[in-house]
Amino acid sequence: MDKLEFLENDFELVNKDFSHAQDEVIETVPFWKDAVKRFFANKSAVIALSLIVIIIVIAIVAPLLSPYAFDQVFTEKQSMGPRIPGLENMGLFTGSVNGVNKYQTLGLTHEYHYFGTDVLGRDLWVRVWEGTRISLTIAFIAVIIDICFGMIYGLISGYFGGAVDSVMQRIVEIISSIPNLVILVLLLVVMSPSLTTIIIALMLTGWIGMSRVTRAQVLKVKEQEFVLASKTLGAGHFFIIFKEILPNIFSQIIIMSMFSIPSAIFYEAFLAFVGLGLPVPMASLGTLINTGFKSILVTPFMTIIPVVILAILMLSFNILADGLRDAFDPKMKEM
């Protein structure tokens, strides 16, 4: 039998030149820098963030620059349509409502109400952005409540486990079994409708979702080797919770907080729509929708404008939360 003899080039690919081949060294990128890069690569999330920033800036600046106050009443200017300079020359937003132009009837040729006026003659441009400011305030208060109550509750429950976790979870189950609307109605028995009442209602039940997410993340992380190493070295519970566990689940907490913002905005709008929202003359997007809905067939712009802004806000926050989830989740990273 002939002896097989292998040559040097027997195991090389045919027609392949490796003379210029070299190893590529990939630079190590910090987690946060990589997350920011992946977030800004998501065009829809960037657009959503831009819309949110624009709406927040307008909600802060517009009421300050307007010559009208949000509660200033002009009975002679009731239900005037939107009138915008420049666009009226194109036949758009001329101020006419059902063929009647009160701007011409009252001789207000140089006066403009960009969103029109309501049934009491109040400027809707100021009221809508004032309402947006209040709705956003409620939303960000809900985030603070989530972080202060829900996150800490979930951290303690998940970390200690055992009897502590069992008792704390039974408390959560009891609270979550009571509908939010029932809690709010009970609050209104002893308190008048106000921003404080809504905030208290959020404080009672709004943190439950955050506590459950935080607890689930803690249960997954607390068995890792680095936590065991900290315990072995004699680290205290406070150090382990806030220095070892919390930084490893903080991205999930941020994502959950972003999802809680549109939920809080919708919750406030729902309460206002059923008549349990802010008292007049205060305005929020929910109260404006509720007020405009009563005359939607005659003056639909009173309802459409706050509905559009509410829809943009909720959709933008949801897209932003999706973008943050994709950026912070290593499993979503394209290799």
mmCIF file of C-alpha atoms in Angstrom:
data_model
loop_
_atom_site.group_PDB
_atom_site.id
_atom_site.type_symbol
_atom_site.label_atom_id
_atom_site.label_comp_id
_atom_site.label_asym_id
_atom_site.label_seq_id
_atom_site.Cartn_x
_atom_site.Cartn_y
_atom_site.Cartn_z
ATOM 1 C CA MET A 1 0.000 0.000 0.000
ATOM 2 C CA ASP A 2 1.324 3.406 -0.995
ATOM 3 C CA LYS A 3 2.090 5.777 1.857
ATOM 4 C CA LEU A 4 0.036 8.999 1.857
ATOM 5 C CA GLU A 5 2.075 12.171 1.829
ATOM 6 C CA PHE A 6 0.536 15.542 2.693
ATOM 7 C CA LEU A 7 1.894 18.738 1.260
ATOM 8 C CA GLU A 8 1.827 22.201 2.912
ATOM 9 C CA ASN A 9 -0.908 23.568 0.648
ATOM 10 C CA ASP A 10 -3.226 20.544 0.732
ATOM 11 C CA PHE A 11 -5.560 22.131 3.273
ATOM 12 C CA GLU A 12 -5.695 25.654 1.832
ATOM 13 C CA LEU A 13 -8.767 27.020 0.049
ATOM 14 C CA VAL A 14 -8.456 27.203 -3.710
ATOM 15 C CA ASN A 15 -8.158 30.685 -5.267
ATOM 16 C CA LYS A 16 -7.937 32.422 -1.881
ATOM 17 C CA ASP A 17 -5.179 34.889 -1.127
ATOM 18 C CA PHE A 18 -4.279 35.076 2.585
ATOM 19 C CA SER A 19 -1.153 37.150 2.147
ATOM 20 C CA HIS A 20 -2.888 40.276 3.486
ATOM 21 C CA ALA A 21 -4.928 38.569 6.213
ATOM 22 C CA GLN A 22 -4.487 39.820 9.746
ATOM 23 C CA ASP A 23 -6.261 39.619 13.073
ATOM 24 C CA GLU A 24 -8.699 42.439 13.839
ATOM 25 C CA VAL A 25 -8.701 43.822 17.348
ATOM 26 C CA ILE A 26 -12.146 45.057 18.409
ATOM 27 C CA GLU A 27 -12.047 47.911 20.887
ATOM 28 C CA THR A 28 -13.916 47.359 24.145
ATOM 29 C CA VAL A 29 -16.891 49.694 24.463
ATOM 30 C CA PRO A 30 -18.444 50.518 27.882
ATOM 31 C CA PHE A 31 -22.005 49.295 28.373
ATOM 32 C CA TRP A 32 -23.584 52.758 28.702
ATOM 33 C CA LYS A 33 -21.738 54.107 25.663
ATOM 34 C CA ASP A 34 -22.825 51.109 23.625
ATOM 35 C CA ALA A 35 -26.429 51.498 24.830
ATOM 36 C CA VAL A 36 -26.489 55.178 23.837
ATOM 37 C CA LYS A 37 -25.069 54.334 20.418
ATOM 38 C CA ARG A 38 -27.691 51.646 19.825
ATOM 39 C CA PHE A 39 -30.461 53.954 21.044
ATOM 40 C CA PHE A 40 -29.555 56.749 18.604
ATOM 41 C CA ALA A 41 -29.321 54.159 15.832
ATOM 42 C CA ASN A 42 -33.047 53.528 16.409
ATOM 43 C CA LYS A 43 -34.630 56.274 14.283
ATOM 44 C CA SER A 44 -38.172 55.819 15.595
ATOM 45 C CA ALA A 45 -36.993 56.150 19.221
ATOM 46 C CA VAL A 46 -34.999 59.288 18.380
ATOM 47 C CA ILE A 47 -38.029 60.835 16.641
ATOM 48 C CA ALA A 48 -40.213 59.960 19.644
ATOM 49 C CA LEU A 49 -37.699 61.550 22.027
ATOM 50 C CA SER A 50 -37.572 64.674 19.826
ATOM 51 C CA LEU A 51 -41.377 64.980 19.844
ATOM 52 C CA ILE A 52 -41.472 64.622 23.632
ATOM 53 C CA VAL A 53 -38.804 67.308 24.078
ATOM 54 C CA ILE A 54 -40.612 69.663 21.668
ATOM 55 C CA ILE A 55 -43.949 69.198 23.463
ATOM 56 C CA ILE A 56 -42.346 69.744 26.883
ATOM 57 C CA VAL A 57 -40.624 72.949 25.700
ATOM 58 C CA ILE A 58 -43.838 74.308 24.161
ATOM 59 C CA ALA A 59 -45.834 73.390 27.290
ATOM 60 C CA ILE A 60 -43.381 75.390 29.415
ATOM 61 C CA VAL A 61 -42.838 78.372 27.113
ATOM 62 C CA ALA A 62 -46.222 78.883 25.405
ATOM 63 C CA PRO A 63 -48.258 79.896 28.508
ATOM 64 C CA LEU A 64 -45.491 82.294 29.539
ATOM 65 C CA LEU A 65 -45.389 84.094 26.184
ATOM 66 C CA SER A 66 -49.134 84.255 25.586
ATOM 67 C CA PRO A 67 -50.994 87.487 26.460
ATOM 68 C CA TYR A 68 -53.866 85.385 27.809
ATOM 69 C CA ALA A 69 -54.165 83.449 31.067
ATOM 70 C CA PHE A 70 -55.494 79.890 31.069
ATOM 71 C CA ASP A 71 -58.480 80.907 33.239
ATOM 72 C CA GLN A 72 -59.162 84.307 31.631
ATOM 73 C CA VAL A 73 -62.809 84.478 30.439
ATOM 74 C CA PHE A 74 -64.074 86.537 27.464
ATOM 75 C CA THR A 75 -67.792 85.863 27.123
ATOM 76 C CA GLU A 76 -68.039 87.682 23.783
ATOM 77 C CA LYS A 77 -65.432 85.339 22.239
ATOM 78 C CA GLN A 78 -67.214 82.068 22.836
ATOM 79 C CA SER A 79 -66.423 79.088 20.588
ATOM 80 C CA MET A 80 -64.219 80.904 18.092
ATOM 81 C CA GLY A 81 -62.443 78.662 15.622
ATOM 82 C CA PRO A 82 -58.663 78.265 15.256
ATOM 83 C CA ARG A 83 -57.012 81.125 13.390
ATOM 84 C CA ILE A 84 -53.327 81.024 12.438
ATOM 85 C CA PRO A 85 -51.515 83.860 10.632
ATOM 86 C CA GLY A 86 -50.197 82.871 7.235
ATOM 87 C CA LEU A 87 -52.317 79.741 6.931
ATOM 88 C CA GLU A 88 -55.536 81.771 6.833
ATOM 89 C CA ASN A 89 -54.418 83.262 3.511
ATOM 90 C CA MET A 90 -54.334 79.711 2.143
ATOM 91 C CA GLY A 91 -57.896 79.081 3.298
ATOM 92 C CA LEU A 92 -56.806 77.048 6.341
ATOM 93 C CA PHE A 93 -57.582 77.876 9.980
ATOM 94 C CA THR A 94 -59.477 81.050 9.125
ATOM 95 C CA GLY A 95 -61.476 81.034 12.377
ATOM 96 C CA SER A 96 -64.783 80.042 10.802
ATOM 97 C CA VAL A 97 -67.049 77.649 12.687
ATOM 98 C CA ASN A 98 -70.045 76.266 10.778
ATOM 99 C CA GLY A 99 -69.768 79.123 8.275
ATOM 100 C CA VAL A 100 -69.643 81.852 10.950
ATOM 101 C CA ASN A 101 -66.448 83.851 11.494
ATOM 102 C CA LYS A 102 -66.653 85.683 14.817
ATOM 103 C CA TYR A 103 -63.311 87.364 14.183
ATOM 104 C CA GLN A 104 -64.953 89.378 11.397
ATOM 105 C CA THR A 105 -68.236 89.791 13.283
ATOM 106 C CA LEU A 106 -66.498 91.293 16.336
ATOM 107 C CA GLY A 107 -63.977 93.237 14.266
ATOM 108 C CA LEU A 108 -61.000 91.289 15.627
ATOM 109 C CA THR A 109 -59.031 91.459 12.389
ATOM 110 C CA HIS A 110 -55.618 91.459 14.108
ATOM 111 C CA GLU A 111 -56.366 88.916 16.851
ATOM 112 C CA TYR A 112 -55.384 85.266 16.581
ATOM 113 C CA HIS A 113 -56.270 82.221 18.663
ATOM 114 C CA TYR A 114 -54.182 79.354 17.296
ATOM 115 C CA PHE A 115 -56.420 76.644 18.795
ATOM 116 C CA GLY A 116 -59.565 78.757 18.999
ATOM 117 C CA THR A 117 -61.531 79.481 22.177
ATOM 118 C CA ASP A 118 -63.799 77.359 24.362
ATOM 119 C CA VAL A 119 -67.431 77.889 25.386
ATOM 120 C CA LEU A 120 -66.397 80.575 27.885
ATOM 121 C CA GLY A 121 -64.121 82.439 25.501
ATOM 122 C CA ARG A 122 -60.880 81.186 27.090
ATOM 123 C CA ASP A 123 -57.890 80.829 24.773
ATOM 124 C CA LEU A 124 -57.435 77.131 23.972
ATOM 125 C CA TRP A 125 -53.790 77.557 22.936
ATOM 126 C CA VAL A 126 -52.891 78.461 26.532
ATOM 127 C CA ARG A 127 -55.305 75.973 28.096
ATOM 128 C CA VAL A 128 -54.089 73.034 25.995
ATOM 129 C CA TRP A 129 -50.424 73.623 26.818
ATOM 130 C CA GLU A 130 -51.231 74.341 30.459
ATOM 131 C CA GLY A 131 -53.151 71.070 30.500
ATOM 132 C CA THR A 132 -50.229 69.287 28.852
ATOM 133 C CA ARG A 133 -47.947 70.652 31.565
ATOM 134 C CA ILE A 134 -50.240 69.318 34.307
ATOM 135 C CA SER A 135 -50.604 65.923 32.604
ATOM 136 C CA LEU A 136 -46.821 65.634 32.274
ATOM 137 C CA THR A 137 -46.415 66.696 35.903
ATOM 138 C CA ILE A 138 -48.725 63.878 36.981
ATOM 139 C CA ALA A 139 -46.784 61.459 34.766
ATOM 140 C CA PHE A 140 -43.384 62.393 36.202
ATOM 141 C CA ILE A 141 -44.769 62.270 39.748
ATOM 142 C CA ALA A 142 -45.917 58.735 38.933
ATOM 143 C CA VAL A 143 -42.323 57.888 37.919
ATOM 144 C CA ILE A 144 -40.985 59.287 41.202
ATOM 145 C CA ILE A 145 -43.557 57.238 43.112
ATOM 146 C CA ASP A 146 -42.539 54.138 41.157
ATOM 147 C CA ILE A 147 -38.876 54.652 41.982
ATOM 148 C CA CYS A 148 -39.322 55.684 45.616
ATOM 149 C CA PHE A 149 -41.935 53.096 46.600
ATOM 150 C CA GLY A 150 -42.085 50.351 43.984
ATOM 151 C CA MET A 151 -38.338 49.939 43.454
ATOM 152 C CA ILE A 152 -37.437 49.917 47.162
ATOM 153 C CA TYR A 153 -40.357 47.607 47.997
ATOM 154 C CA GLY A 154 -39.337 45.164 45.264
ATOM 155 C CA LEU A 155 -35.661 45.279 46.274
ATOM 156 C CA ILE A 156 -36.418 44.431 49.907
ATOM 157 C CA SER A 157 -38.987 41.758 49.054
ATOM 158 C CA GLY A 158 -36.825 40.006 46.479
ATOM 159 C CA TYR A 159 -33.531 40.224 48.377
ATOM 160 C CA PHE A 160 -34.601 38.928 51.786
ATOM 161 C CA GLY A 161 -37.089 36.367 50.475
ATOM 162 C CA GLY A 162 -38.644 33.792 52.795
ATOM 163 C CA ALA A 163 -41.216 35.032 55.284
ATOM 164 C CA VAL A 164 -40.452 38.692 54.516
ATOM 165 C CA ASP A 165 -41.156 38.167 50.809
ATOM 166 C CA SER A 166 -44.292 36.130 51.538
ATOM 167 C CA VAL A 167 -45.820 38.796 53.802
ATOM 168 C CA MET A 168 -44.910 41.674 51.453
ATOM 169 C CA GLN A 169 -46.368 39.884 48.425
ATOM 170 C CA ARG A 170 -49.625 39.156 50.246
ATOM 171 C CA ILE A 171 -49.913 42.896 50.958
ATOM 172 C CA VAL A 172 -49.355 43.632 47.258
ATOM 173 C CA GLU A 173 -52.020 41.096 46.260
ATOM 174 C CA ILE A 174 -54.552 42.661 48.633
ATOM 175 C CA ILE A 175 -53.901 46.190 47.337
ATOM 176 C CA SER A 176 -53.877 45.166 43.664
ATOM 177 C CA SER A 177 -57.199 43.310 44.069
ATOM 178 C CA ILE A 178 -58.964 46.634 44.721
ATOM 179 C CA PRO A 179 -59.754 48.508 41.461
ATOM 180 C CA ASN A 180 -58.137 51.928 41.103
ATOM 181 C CA LEU A 181 -61.472 53.581 40.366
ATOM 182 C CA VAL A 182 -62.945 52.281 43.636
ATOM 183 C CA ILE A 183 -59.983 53.663 45.579
ATOM 184 C CA LEU A 184 -60.361 57.053 43.903
ATOM 185 C CA VAL A 185 -64.106 57.204 44.577
ATOM 186 C CA LEU A 186 -63.442 56.411 48.244
ATOM 187 C CA LEU A 187 -60.839 59.195 48.328
ATOM 188 C CA LEU A 188 -63.339 61.643 46.838
ATOM 189 C CA VAL A 189 -65.713 60.902 49.722
ATOM 190 C CA VAL A 190 -63.281 62.571 52.107
ATOM 191 C CA MET A 191 -61.382 64.799 49.638
ATOM 192 C CA SER A 192 -62.422 67.138 46.843
ATOM 193 C CA PRO A 193 -61.330 66.488 43.232
ATOM 194 C CA SER A 194 -57.856 67.962 42.847
ATOM 195 C CA LEU A 195 -54.336 67.240 41.706
ATOM 196 C CA THR A 196 -53.489 66.093 45.246
ATOM 197 C CA THR A 197 -56.272 63.486 45.158
ATOM 198 C CA ILE A 198 -54.973 62.021 41.887
ATOM 199 C CA ILE A 199 -51.409 61.912 43.232
ATOM 200 C CA ILE A 200 -52.566 60.128 46.411
ATOM 201 C CA ALA A 201 -54.456 57.589 44.275
ATOM 202 C CA LEU A 202 -51.273 56.942 42.294
ATOM 203 C CA MET A 203 -49.298 56.587 45.526
ATOM 204 C CA LEU A 204 -51.691 53.914 46.770
ATOM 205 C CA THR A 205 -51.634 51.622 43.721
ATOM 206 C CA GLY A 206 -49.355 53.006 41.000
ATOM 207 C CA TRP A 207 -46.158 51.447 42.371
ATOM 208 C CA ILE A 208 -47.306 47.814 42.337
ATOM 209 C CA GLY A 209 -46.189 47.060 38.779
ATOM 210 C CA MET A 210 -42.727 48.471 39.435
ATOM 211 C CA SER A 211 -42.360 46.453 42.658
ATOM 212 C CA ARG A 212 -43.162 43.215 40.860
ATOM 213 C CA VAL A 213 -40.697 43.861 38.041
ATOM 214 C CA THR A 214 -37.983 44.864 40.521
ATOM 215 C CA ARG A 215 -38.605 41.781 42.666
ATOM 216 C CA ALA A 216 -38.373 39.473 39.643
ATOM 217 C CA GLN A 217 -35.066 41.034 38.592
ATOM 218 C CA VAL A 218 -33.655 40.807 42.135
ATOM 219 C CA LEU A 219 -34.584 37.116 42.390
ATOM 220 C CA LYS A 220 -32.646 36.501 39.175
ATOM 221 C CA VAL A 221 -29.569 38.524 40.122
ATOM 222 C CA LYS A 222 -29.137 37.765 43.831
ATOM 223 C CA GLU A 223 -27.930 34.194 43.149
ATOM 224 C CA GLN A 224 -25.053 35.376 40.958
ATOM 225 C CA GLU A 225 -21.438 34.790 41.973
ATOM 226 C CA PHE A 226 -20.573 38.450 42.578
ATOM 227 C CA VAL A 227 -23.342 38.720 45.200
ATOM 228 C CA LEU A 228 -22.039 35.589 46.920
ATOM 229 C CA ALA A 229 -18.519 37.063 46.832
ATOM 230 C CA SER A 230 -19.751 40.260 48.538
ATOM 231 C CA LYS A 231 -21.473 38.230 51.256
ATOM 232 C CA THR A 232 -18.304 36.168 51.755
ATOM 233 C CA LEU A 233 -16.237 39.334 52.180
ATOM 234 C CA GLY A 234 -18.629 40.510 54.901
ATOM 235 C CA ALA A 235 -20.613 43.173 53.010
ATOM 236 C CA GLY A 236 -23.839 44.306 54.665
ATOM 237 C CA HIS A 237 -27.329 43.979 53.227
ATOM 238 C CA PHE A 238 -27.572 47.697 52.428
ATOM 239 C CA PHE A 239 -24.300 47.605 50.473
ATOM 240 C CA ILE A 240 -25.266 44.486 48.513
ATOM 241 C CA ILE A 241 -28.717 45.811 47.596
ATOM 242 C CA PHE A 242 -27.691 49.284 46.440
ATOM 243 C CA LYS A 243 -24.114 48.666 45.261
ATOM 244 C CA GLU A 244 -24.253 45.181 43.767
ATOM 245 C CA ILE A 245 -27.841 44.337 42.789
ATOM 246 C CA LEU A 246 -29.363 47.728 41.901
ATOM 247 C CA PRO A 247 -26.768 48.725 39.235
ATOM 248 C CA ASN A 248 -27.371 45.399 37.466
ATOM 249 C CA ILE A 249 -31.157 45.861 37.233
ATOM 250 C CA PHE A 250 -31.251 49.645 36.822
ATOM 251 C CA SER A 251 -31.760 49.440 33.052
ATOM 252 C CA GLN A 252 -34.952 47.403 33.535
ATOM 253 C CA ILE A 253 -36.177 49.944 36.099
ATOM 254 C CA ILE A 254 -35.630 52.800 33.624
ATOM 255 C CA ILE A 255 -37.580 50.945 30.946
ATOM 256 C CA MET A 256 -40.445 50.192 33.343
ATOM 257 C CA SER A 257 -40.507 53.850 34.425
ATOM 258 C CA MET A 258 -40.867 54.969 30.811
ATOM 259 C CA PHE A 259 -43.811 52.617 30.334
ATOM 260 C CA SER A 260 -45.478 54.002 33.481
ATOM 261 C CA ILE A 261 -45.542 57.558 32.072
ATOM 262 C CA PRO A 262 -48.172 56.973 29.320
ATOM 263 C CA SER A 263 -50.152 54.825 31.774
ATOM 264 C CA ALA A 264 -50.299 57.714 34.260
ATOM 265 C CA ILE A 265 -51.255 60.213 31.534
ATOM 266 C CA PHE A 266 -54.058 57.937 30.341
ATOM 267 C CA TYR A 267 -55.167 57.314 33.936
ATOM 268 C CA GLU A 268 -55.520 61.046 34.584
ATOM 269 C CA ALA A 269 -57.326 61.564 31.252
ATOM 270 C CA PHE A 270 -59.728 58.719 32.043
ATOM 271 C CA LEU A 271 -60.521 60.152 35.488
ATOM 272 C CA ALA A 272 -61.140 63.591 33.998
ATOM 273 C CA PHE A 273 -63.347 62.132 31.271
ATOM 274 C CA VAL A 274 -65.617 60.427 33.821
ATOM 275 C CA GLY A 275 -65.782 63.625 35.883
ATOM 276 C CA LEU A 276 -63.301 62.730 38.630
ATOM 277 C CA GLY A 277 -60.417 64.871 37.434
ATOM 278 C CA LEU A 278 -59.197 68.365 38.221
ATOM 279 C CA PRO A 279 -61.726 71.033 39.246
ATOM 280 C CA VAL A 280 -62.423 74.034 37.003
ATOM 281 C CA PRO A 281 -60.848 76.318 35.950
ATOM 282 C CA MET A 282 -57.745 74.101 36.081
ATOM 283 C CA ALA A 283 -57.053 72.263 32.867
ATOM 284 C CA SER A 284 -55.479 68.978 31.866
ATOM 285 C CA LEU A 285 -55.683 67.064 28.611
ATOM 286 C CA GLY A 286 -58.376 64.864 30.135
ATOM 287 C CA THR A 287 -60.545 67.742 31.329
ATOM 288 C CA LEU A 288 -60.200 69.505 27.970
ATOM 289 C CA ILE A 289 -61.297 66.361 26.129
ATOM 290 C CA ASN A 290 -64.220 65.944 28.533
ATOM 291 C CA THR A 291 -65.311 69.567 28.101
ATOM 292 C CA GLY A 292 -64.938 69.540 24.323
ATOM 293 C CA PHE A 293 -66.789 66.243 23.947
ATOM 294 C CA LYS A 294 -69.995 67.886 25.147
ATOM 295 C CA SER A 295 -70.101 70.053 22.006
ATOM 296 C CA ILE A 296 -68.169 67.833 19.599
ATOM 297 C CA LEU A 297 -70.808 68.045 16.871
ATOM 298 C CA VAL A 298 -70.734 71.862 16.854
ATOM 299 C CA THR A 299 -67.084 72.604 17.673
ATOM 300 C CA PRO A 300 -65.060 69.403 17.030
ATOM 301 C CA PHE A 301 -61.722 71.259 17.289
ATOM 302 C CA MET A 302 -62.156 71.527 21.084
ATOM 303 C CA THR A 303 -61.871 67.741 21.318
ATOM 304 C CA ILE A 304 -59.623 66.909 18.363
ATOM 305 C CA ILE A 305 -56.700 69.165 19.398
ATOM 306 C CA PRO A 306 -56.170 67.775 22.942
ATOM 307 C CA VAL A 307 -56.835 64.233 21.680
ATOM 308 C CA VAL A 308 -54.091 64.574 19.049
ATOM 309 C CA ILE A 309 -51.580 65.909 21.602
ATOM 310 C CA LEU A 310 -52.510 63.155 24.079
ATOM 311 C CA ALA A 311 -52.115 60.511 21.362
ATOM 312 C CA ILE A 312 -48.713 61.892 20.291
ATOM 313 C CA LEU A 313 -47.497 61.919 23.901
ATOM 314 C CA MET A 314 -48.613 58.382 24.689
ATOM 315 C CA LEU A 315 -47.336 56.951 21.404
ATOM 316 C CA SER A 316 -43.995 58.760 21.751
ATOM 317 C CA PHE A 317 -43.423 57.526 25.300
ATOM 318 C CA ASN A 318 -44.263 53.958 24.289
ATOM 319 C CA ILE A 319 -41.864 54.089 21.314
ATOM 320 C CA LEU A 320 -39.199 55.675 23.546
ATOM 321 C CA ALA A 321 -39.618 52.874 26.091
ATOM 322 C CA ASP A 322 -39.287 50.273 23.321
ATOM 323 C CA GLY A 323 -36.125 51.995 22.103
ATOM 324 C CA LEU A 324 -34.637 52.033 25.609
ATOM 325 C CA ARG A 325 -35.471 48.362 26.052
ATOM 326 C CA ASP A 326 -33.721 47.470 22.784
ATOM 327 C CA ALA A 327 -30.716 49.616 23.712
ATOM 328 C CA PHE A 328 -30.273 48.259 27.246
ATOM 329 C CA ASP A 329 -31.055 44.601 26.508
ATOM 330 C CA PRO A 330 -27.870 42.776 25.414
ATOM 331 C CA LYS A 331 -29.991 40.094 23.746
ATOM 332 C CA MET A 332 -31.250 42.692 21.252
ATOM 333 C CA LYS A 333 -27.727 43.633 20.196
ATOM 334 C CA GLU A 334 -26.869 42.763 16.637
ATOM 335 C CA MET A 335 -23.661 40.761 16.537
#
